[in-house]
mmCIF file of C-alpha atoms in Angstrom:
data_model
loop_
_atom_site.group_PDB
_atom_site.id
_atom_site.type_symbol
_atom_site.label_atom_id
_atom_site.label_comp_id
_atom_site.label_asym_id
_atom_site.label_seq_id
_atom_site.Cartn_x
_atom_site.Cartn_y
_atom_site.Cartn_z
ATOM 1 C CA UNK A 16 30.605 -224.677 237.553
ATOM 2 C CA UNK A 17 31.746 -228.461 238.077
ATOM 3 C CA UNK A 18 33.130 -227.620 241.349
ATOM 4 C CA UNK A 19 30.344 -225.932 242.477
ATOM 5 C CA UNK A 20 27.915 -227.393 245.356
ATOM 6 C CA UNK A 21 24.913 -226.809 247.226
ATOM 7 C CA UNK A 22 24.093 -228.009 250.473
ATOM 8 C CA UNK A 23 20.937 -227.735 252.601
ATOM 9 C CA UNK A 24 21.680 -228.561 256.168
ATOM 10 C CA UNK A 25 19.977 -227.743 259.603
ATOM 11 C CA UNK A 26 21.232 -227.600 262.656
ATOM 12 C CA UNK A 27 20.370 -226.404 266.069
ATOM 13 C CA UNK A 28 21.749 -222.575 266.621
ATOM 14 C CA UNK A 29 24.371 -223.622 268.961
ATOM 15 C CA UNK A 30 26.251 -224.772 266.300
ATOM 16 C CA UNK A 31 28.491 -221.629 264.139
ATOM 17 C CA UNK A 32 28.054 -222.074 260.118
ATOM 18 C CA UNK A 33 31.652 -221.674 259.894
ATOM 19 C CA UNK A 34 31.891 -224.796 262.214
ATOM 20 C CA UNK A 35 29.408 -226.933 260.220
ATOM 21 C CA UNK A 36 31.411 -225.722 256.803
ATOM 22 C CA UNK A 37 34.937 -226.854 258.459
ATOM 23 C CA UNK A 38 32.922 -230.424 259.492
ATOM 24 C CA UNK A 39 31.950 -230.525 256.415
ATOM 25 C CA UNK A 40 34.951 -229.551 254.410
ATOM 26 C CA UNK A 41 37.022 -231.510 256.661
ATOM 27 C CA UNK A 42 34.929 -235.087 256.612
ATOM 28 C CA UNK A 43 34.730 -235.146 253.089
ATOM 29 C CA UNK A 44 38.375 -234.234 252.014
ATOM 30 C CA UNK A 45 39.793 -237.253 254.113
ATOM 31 C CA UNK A 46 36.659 -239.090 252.494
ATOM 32 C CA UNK A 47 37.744 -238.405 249.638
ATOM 33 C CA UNK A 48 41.285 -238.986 249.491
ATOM 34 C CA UNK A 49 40.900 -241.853 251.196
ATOM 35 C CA UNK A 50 39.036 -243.678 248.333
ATOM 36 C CA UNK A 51 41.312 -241.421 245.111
ATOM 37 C CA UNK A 52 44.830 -240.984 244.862
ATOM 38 C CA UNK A 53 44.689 -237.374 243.961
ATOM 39 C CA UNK A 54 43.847 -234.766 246.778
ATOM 40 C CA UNK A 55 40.825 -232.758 246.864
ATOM 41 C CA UNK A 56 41.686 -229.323 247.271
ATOM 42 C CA UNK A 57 39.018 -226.914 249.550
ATOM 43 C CA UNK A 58 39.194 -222.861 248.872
ATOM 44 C CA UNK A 59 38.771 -221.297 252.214
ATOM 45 C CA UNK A 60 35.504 -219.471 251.168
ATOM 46 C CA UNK A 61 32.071 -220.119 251.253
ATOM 47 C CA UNK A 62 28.768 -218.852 251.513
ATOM 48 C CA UNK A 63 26.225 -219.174 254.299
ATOM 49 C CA UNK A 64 22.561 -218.292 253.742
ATOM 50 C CA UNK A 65 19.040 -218.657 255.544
ATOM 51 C CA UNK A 66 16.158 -219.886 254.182
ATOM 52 C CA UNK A 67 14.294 -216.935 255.705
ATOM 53 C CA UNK A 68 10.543 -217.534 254.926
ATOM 54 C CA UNK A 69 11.470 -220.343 252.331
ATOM 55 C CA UNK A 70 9.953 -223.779 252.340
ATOM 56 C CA UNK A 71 12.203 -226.696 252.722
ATOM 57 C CA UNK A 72 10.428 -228.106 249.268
ATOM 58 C CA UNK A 73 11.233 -224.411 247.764
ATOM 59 C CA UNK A 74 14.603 -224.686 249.115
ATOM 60 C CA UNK A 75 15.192 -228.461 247.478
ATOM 61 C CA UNK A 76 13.600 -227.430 244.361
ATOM 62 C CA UNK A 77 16.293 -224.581 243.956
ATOM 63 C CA UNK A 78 18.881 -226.928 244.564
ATOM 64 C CA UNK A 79 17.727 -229.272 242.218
ATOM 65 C CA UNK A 80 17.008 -226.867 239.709
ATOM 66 C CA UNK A 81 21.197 -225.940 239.650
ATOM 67 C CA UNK A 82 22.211 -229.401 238.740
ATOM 68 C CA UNK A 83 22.986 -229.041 234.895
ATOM 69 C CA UNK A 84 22.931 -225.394 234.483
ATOM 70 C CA UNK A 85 24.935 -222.748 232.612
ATOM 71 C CA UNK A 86 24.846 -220.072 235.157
#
């Protein structure tokens, strides 16, 4: 999907993933609109995962591998 992205963050446990997704979410929609003239327009979902037993290589690979695909 075009509006589809995949981030790989860490951060220390304190911190709740639906905090990190509303700093995220939040940064880079004024970002965004600050530099276009149409607004970028969040869903209120996302998806939170762990990387359970995952390398961070295995992890960046996946990631990379989604760029360009059909699914």
């Amino acid at each position: 999907m075009p509006d589809h992205v995949h981030l790989f963050i860490g951060s220390p446990p304190k911190n709740a993933p639906s905090l990190i997704v509303n700093w995220v979410k939040g940064i880079s929609a004024r970002k965004y609109n600050q530099r276009y003239d149409d607004r970028v327009k969040w869903t209120r979902s996302y998806y939170v995962g762990t990387a359970g037993s995952a390398s961070k290589g295995a992890v960046e690979r996946y990631i990379a591998e989604q760029e360009g695909g059909d699914a």
